[in-house]
Short mmCIF file of N, CA, C and O in Angstrom, two decimals:
data_model
loop_
_atom_site.label_atom_id
_atom_site.label_comp_id
_atom_site.label_asym_id
_atom_site.label_seq_id
_atom_site.Cartn_x
_atom_site.Cartn_y
_atom_site.Cartn_z
N UNK A 1 -33.00 -5.02 62.44
CA UNK A 1 -32.89 -5.55 61.12
C UNK A 1 -33.21 -7.05 61.12
O UNK A 1 -32.84 -7.80 62.04
N UNK A 2 -33.87 -7.46 60.09
CA UNK A 2 -34.21 -8.87 60.04
C UNK A 2 -33.21 -9.64 59.17
O UNK A 2 -32.75 -9.13 58.15
N UNK A 3 -32.81 -10.78 59.63
CA UNK A 3 -31.87 -11.63 58.86
C UNK A 3 -32.56 -12.49 57.86
O UNK A 3 -31.88 -13.20 57.13
N UNK A 4 -33.89 -12.42 57.77
CA UNK A 4 -34.58 -13.25 56.81
C UNK A 4 -34.66 -12.56 55.53
O UNK A 4 -35.06 -11.38 55.42
N UNK A 5 -34.29 -13.28 54.44
CA UNK A 5 -34.37 -12.67 53.11
C UNK A 5 -35.71 -13.03 52.55
O UNK A 5 -36.06 -14.17 52.45
N UNK A 6 -36.39 -12.01 52.14
CA UNK A 6 -37.72 -12.23 51.53
C UNK A 6 -37.60 -12.79 50.15
O UNK A 6 -36.56 -12.70 49.50
N UNK A 7 -38.68 -13.33 49.66
CA UNK A 7 -38.75 -13.90 48.31
C UNK A 7 -38.60 -12.76 47.26
O UNK A 7 -38.07 -12.95 46.18
N UNK A 8 -39.07 -11.58 47.64
CA UNK A 8 -38.89 -10.41 46.71
C UNK A 8 -37.45 -10.13 46.40
O UNK A 8 -37.10 -9.87 45.28
N UNK A 9 -36.58 -10.16 47.42
CA UNK A 9 -35.21 -9.96 47.21
C UNK A 9 -34.56 -10.99 46.31
O UNK A 9 -33.69 -10.70 45.49
N UNK A 10 -34.93 -12.20 46.41
CA UNK A 10 -34.37 -13.30 45.63
C UNK A 10 -34.80 -13.13 44.18
O UNK A 10 -34.03 -13.26 43.24
N UNK A 11 -36.06 -12.85 43.97
CA UNK A 11 -36.63 -12.70 42.64
C UNK A 11 -35.95 -11.48 41.91
O UNK A 11 -35.64 -11.65 40.74
N UNK A 12 -35.74 -10.39 42.55
CA UNK A 12 -35.16 -9.25 41.90
C UNK A 12 -33.75 -9.48 41.56
O UNK A 12 -33.21 -9.06 40.51
N UNK A 13 -33.00 -10.23 42.41
CA UNK A 13 -31.58 -10.42 42.09
C UNK A 13 -31.49 -11.41 40.88
O UNK A 13 -30.61 -11.31 40.07
N UNK A 14 -32.37 -12.39 40.80
CA UNK A 14 -32.35 -13.28 39.66
C UNK A 14 -32.73 -12.60 38.41
O UNK A 14 -32.16 -12.83 37.34
N UNK A 15 -33.74 -11.72 38.46
CA UNK A 15 -34.17 -10.99 37.31
C UNK A 15 -33.14 -10.03 36.77
O UNK A 15 -32.87 -9.79 35.59
N UNK A 16 -32.42 -9.42 37.81
CA UNK A 16 -31.35 -8.47 37.37
C UNK A 16 -30.14 -9.19 36.70
O UNK A 16 -29.63 -8.69 35.79
N UNK A 17 -29.82 -10.36 37.19
CA UNK A 17 -28.70 -11.11 36.66
C UNK A 17 -28.99 -11.71 35.29
O UNK A 17 -28.15 -11.83 34.44
N UNK A 18 -30.21 -12.07 35.01
CA UNK A 18 -30.59 -12.66 33.72
C UNK A 18 -31.32 -11.69 32.79
O UNK A 18 -32.08 -12.08 31.95
N UNK A 19 -31.05 -10.40 33.02
CA UNK A 19 -31.73 -9.37 32.19
C UNK A 19 -31.27 -9.49 30.71
O UNK A 19 -30.16 -9.60 30.44
N UNK A 20 -32.23 -9.40 29.88
CA UNK A 20 -31.93 -9.50 28.43
C UNK A 20 -31.54 -8.12 27.90
O UNK A 20 -32.13 -7.12 28.29
N UNK A 21 -30.64 -8.13 27.04
CA UNK A 21 -30.22 -6.89 26.37
C UNK A 21 -30.99 -6.73 25.15
O UNK A 21 -30.62 -7.09 24.04
N UNK A 22 -32.20 -6.20 25.25
CA UNK A 22 -33.18 -6.12 24.14
C UNK A 22 -32.64 -5.21 23.07
O UNK A 22 -32.92 -5.42 21.86
N UNK A 23 -31.85 -4.16 23.35
CA UNK A 23 -31.31 -3.27 22.41
C UNK A 23 -30.25 -3.93 21.51
O UNK A 23 -30.09 -3.50 20.43
N UNK A 24 -29.68 -4.96 22.01
CA UNK A 24 -28.61 -5.67 21.20
C UNK A 24 -29.11 -6.95 20.58
O UNK A 24 -28.37 -7.67 19.98
N UNK A 25 -30.42 -7.27 20.70
CA UNK A 25 -30.93 -8.49 20.17
C UNK A 25 -30.85 -8.52 18.66
O UNK A 25 -30.58 -9.60 18.02
N UNK A 26 -31.03 -7.37 17.95
CA UNK A 26 -30.92 -7.37 16.53
C UNK A 26 -29.51 -7.63 16.06
O UNK A 26 -29.25 -8.40 15.09
N UNK A 27 -28.54 -7.06 16.77
CA UNK A 27 -27.15 -7.29 16.47
C UNK A 27 -26.75 -8.78 16.72
O UNK A 27 -26.03 -9.36 15.96
N UNK A 28 -27.26 -9.34 17.80
CA UNK A 28 -27.03 -10.65 18.11
C UNK A 28 -27.59 -11.63 17.07
O UNK A 28 -26.89 -12.62 16.62
N UNK A 29 -28.71 -11.35 16.58
CA UNK A 29 -29.33 -12.14 15.49
C UNK A 29 -28.55 -12.00 14.25
O UNK A 29 -28.35 -12.94 13.50
N UNK A 30 -28.09 -10.81 13.92
CA UNK A 30 -27.23 -10.63 12.69
C UNK A 30 -25.95 -11.37 12.78
O UNK A 30 -25.54 -11.97 11.72
N UNK A 31 -25.33 -11.42 13.95
CA UNK A 31 -24.06 -12.16 14.08
C UNK A 31 -24.41 -13.68 13.98
O UNK A 31 -23.62 -14.39 13.32
N UNK A 32 -25.48 -14.10 14.56
CA UNK A 32 -25.83 -15.53 14.46
C UNK A 32 -26.12 -15.92 13.00
O UNK A 32 -25.82 -17.06 12.62
N UNK A 33 -26.70 -15.04 12.26
CA UNK A 33 -27.08 -15.36 10.90
C UNK A 33 -25.93 -15.06 9.87
O UNK A 33 -26.10 -15.16 8.63
N UNK A 34 -24.77 -14.58 10.42
CA UNK A 34 -23.63 -14.23 9.65
C UNK A 34 -23.97 -13.18 8.58
O UNK A 34 -23.60 -13.29 7.42
N UNK A 35 -24.67 -12.18 9.03
CA UNK A 35 -25.04 -11.04 8.12
C UNK A 35 -24.68 -9.68 8.79
O UNK A 35 -25.50 -8.77 8.75
N UNK A 36 -23.57 -9.64 9.40
CA UNK A 36 -23.18 -8.43 10.16
C UNK A 36 -22.95 -7.25 9.21
O UNK A 36 -23.25 -6.16 9.55
N UNK A 37 -22.40 -7.56 8.04
CA UNK A 37 -22.18 -6.48 7.09
C UNK A 37 -23.48 -5.79 6.65
O UNK A 37 -23.64 -4.61 6.54
N UNK A 38 -24.51 -6.63 6.45
CA UNK A 38 -25.83 -6.09 6.04
C UNK A 38 -26.39 -5.27 7.16
O UNK A 38 -26.93 -4.17 6.94
N UNK A 39 -26.17 -5.73 8.39
CA UNK A 39 -26.68 -4.97 9.55
C UNK A 39 -26.03 -3.57 9.61
O UNK A 39 -26.67 -2.58 9.80
N UNK A 40 -24.65 -3.58 9.45
CA UNK A 40 -23.97 -2.34 9.51
C UNK A 40 -24.39 -1.37 8.42
O UNK A 40 -24.47 -0.14 8.63
N UNK A 41 -24.61 -1.91 7.24
CA UNK A 41 -25.00 -1.01 6.11
C UNK A 41 -26.37 -0.45 6.30
O UNK A 41 -26.69 0.72 6.10
N UNK A 42 -27.29 -1.27 6.87
CA UNK A 42 -28.70 -0.74 7.15
C UNK A 42 -28.63 0.31 8.21
O UNK A 42 -29.36 1.32 8.10
N UNK A 43 -27.87 0.10 9.28
CA UNK A 43 -27.81 1.07 10.33
C UNK A 43 -27.13 2.33 9.86
O UNK A 43 -27.53 3.50 10.26
N UNK A 44 -26.13 2.18 9.00
CA UNK A 44 -25.46 3.36 8.53
C UNK A 44 -26.34 4.19 7.55
O UNK A 44 -26.37 5.38 7.54
N UNK A 45 -27.11 3.47 6.77
CA UNK A 45 -28.03 4.16 5.76
C UNK A 45 -29.19 4.84 6.52
O UNK A 45 -29.67 5.82 6.06
N UNK A 46 -29.60 4.27 7.64
CA UNK A 46 -30.70 4.88 8.41
C UNK A 46 -30.21 6.19 9.10
O UNK A 46 -31.10 7.08 9.35
N UNK A 47 -28.97 6.32 9.35
CA UNK A 47 -28.49 7.56 10.01
C UNK A 47 -28.26 8.63 8.88
O UNK A 47 -27.64 8.34 7.90
N UNK A 48 -28.79 9.86 9.08
CA UNK A 48 -28.65 10.84 8.03
C UNK A 48 -27.20 11.17 7.76
O UNK A 48 -26.81 11.38 6.59
N UNK A 49 -26.34 11.27 8.78
CA UNK A 49 -24.90 11.60 8.52
C UNK A 49 -24.26 10.44 7.83
O UNK A 49 -23.37 10.64 6.98
N UNK A 50 -24.55 9.22 8.24
CA UNK A 50 -23.97 8.06 7.58
C UNK A 50 -24.33 7.95 6.14
O UNK A 50 -23.52 7.57 5.28
N UNK A 51 -25.62 8.30 5.82
CA UNK A 51 -26.05 8.29 4.40
C UNK A 51 -25.28 9.35 3.60
O UNK A 51 -24.81 9.05 2.48
N UNK A 52 -25.08 10.55 4.14
CA UNK A 52 -24.40 11.62 3.48
C UNK A 52 -22.99 11.23 3.20
O UNK A 52 -22.39 11.46 2.13
N UNK A 53 -22.30 10.64 4.24
CA UNK A 53 -20.91 10.20 4.08
C UNK A 53 -20.75 9.10 3.08
O UNK A 53 -19.80 9.09 2.30
N UNK A 54 -21.70 8.19 3.02
CA UNK A 54 -21.70 7.12 2.06
C UNK A 54 -21.81 7.67 0.67
O UNK A 54 -21.02 7.21 -0.23
N UNK A 55 -22.71 8.57 0.43
CA UNK A 55 -22.89 9.11 -0.91
C UNK A 55 -21.71 9.91 -1.33
O UNK A 55 -21.16 9.80 -2.47
N UNK A 56 -21.10 10.75 -0.41
CA UNK A 56 -19.91 11.52 -0.73
C UNK A 56 -18.78 10.62 -0.99
O UNK A 56 -17.96 10.84 -1.97
N UNK A 57 -18.59 9.55 -0.21
CA UNK A 57 -17.51 8.60 -0.45
C UNK A 57 -17.62 7.88 -1.83
O UNK A 57 -16.63 7.74 -2.52
N UNK A 58 -18.87 7.50 -2.18
CA UNK A 58 -19.00 6.91 -3.50
C UNK A 58 -18.73 7.89 -4.68
O UNK A 58 -18.19 7.43 -5.64
N UNK A 59 -19.12 9.13 -4.46
CA UNK A 59 -18.86 10.13 -5.48
C UNK A 59 -17.40 10.35 -5.61
O UNK A 59 -16.83 10.49 -6.79
N UNK A 60 -16.63 10.45 -4.50
CA UNK A 60 -15.20 10.61 -4.56
C UNK A 60 -14.52 9.45 -5.25
O UNK A 60 -13.63 9.57 -6.08
N UNK A 61 -14.92 8.20 -4.89
CA UNK A 61 -14.32 7.06 -5.51
C UNK A 61 -14.61 7.02 -6.98
O UNK A 61 -13.74 6.77 -7.84
N UNK A 62 -15.82 7.37 -7.36
CA UNK A 62 -16.22 7.43 -8.78
C UNK A 62 -15.44 8.52 -9.54
O UNK A 62 -15.01 8.31 -10.69
N UNK A 63 -15.22 9.65 -8.88
CA UNK A 63 -14.50 10.77 -9.54
C UNK A 63 -12.98 10.33 -9.77
O UNK A 63 -12.43 10.64 -10.80
N UNK A 64 -12.42 9.67 -8.78
CA UNK A 64 -11.00 9.22 -8.88
C UNK A 64 -10.92 8.20 -9.98
O UNK A 64 -10.06 8.23 -10.84
N UNK A 65 -11.86 7.25 -10.05
CA UNK A 65 -11.87 6.26 -11.09
C UNK A 65 -12.07 6.88 -12.50
O UNK A 65 -11.28 6.52 -13.40
N UNK A 66 -12.95 7.87 -12.60
CA UNK A 66 -13.15 8.54 -13.87
C UNK A 66 -11.90 9.32 -14.29
O UNK A 66 -11.48 9.31 -15.46
N UNK A 67 -11.23 9.97 -13.36
CA UNK A 67 -10.03 10.68 -13.64
C UNK A 67 -8.92 9.71 -14.13
O UNK A 67 -8.22 9.99 -15.09
N UNK A 68 -8.69 8.60 -13.49
CA UNK A 68 -7.72 7.65 -13.80
C UNK A 68 -8.03 7.01 -15.16
O UNK A 68 -7.11 6.79 -16.00
N UNK A 69 -9.30 6.72 -15.38
CA UNK A 69 -9.68 6.15 -16.71
C UNK A 69 -9.46 7.12 -17.84
O UNK A 69 -8.96 6.78 -18.91
N UNK A 70 -9.82 8.43 -17.61
CA UNK A 70 -9.58 9.46 -18.62
C UNK A 70 -8.13 9.66 -18.82
O UNK A 70 -7.69 9.86 -19.96
N UNK A 71 -7.33 9.64 -17.80
CA UNK A 71 -5.85 9.80 -17.95
C UNK A 71 -5.24 8.58 -18.71
O UNK A 71 -4.27 8.80 -19.51
N UNK A 72 -5.78 7.41 -18.49
CA UNK A 72 -5.18 6.32 -19.24
C UNK A 72 -5.59 6.32 -20.73
O UNK A 72 -4.86 5.79 -21.53
N UNK A 73 -6.65 6.95 -21.05
CA UNK A 73 -7.04 7.09 -22.46
C UNK A 73 -6.41 8.40 -23.07
O UNK A 73 -6.72 8.68 -24.26
N UNK A 74 -5.74 9.10 -22.35
CA UNK A 74 -5.05 10.32 -22.84
C UNK A 74 -5.99 11.54 -23.01
O UNK A 74 -5.77 12.41 -23.83
N UNK A 75 -7.06 11.59 -22.26
CA UNK A 75 -7.99 12.73 -22.39
C UNK A 75 -7.40 13.95 -21.67
O UNK A 75 -7.69 15.11 -22.02
N UNK A 76 -6.48 13.81 -20.69
CA UNK A 76 -5.86 14.91 -20.06
C UNK A 76 -4.46 14.56 -19.55
O UNK A 76 -4.02 13.60 -19.43
#
């Protein structure tokens, strides 16, 4: 075995330690711009299940609001 460390070993260790997390760069930019809520809404709307749950949640909230408004006016 050789005790000499090649330049290749030094370069790969530096590159591995300073590796950029490219998948999280959009999230990092959103946090930096203080628009994390917008990021979460866009990601949720892009997901088919998230979109369905958002629509169902808004319909349920609307139905409860309509029921309470109707009850306060004496419709039922």
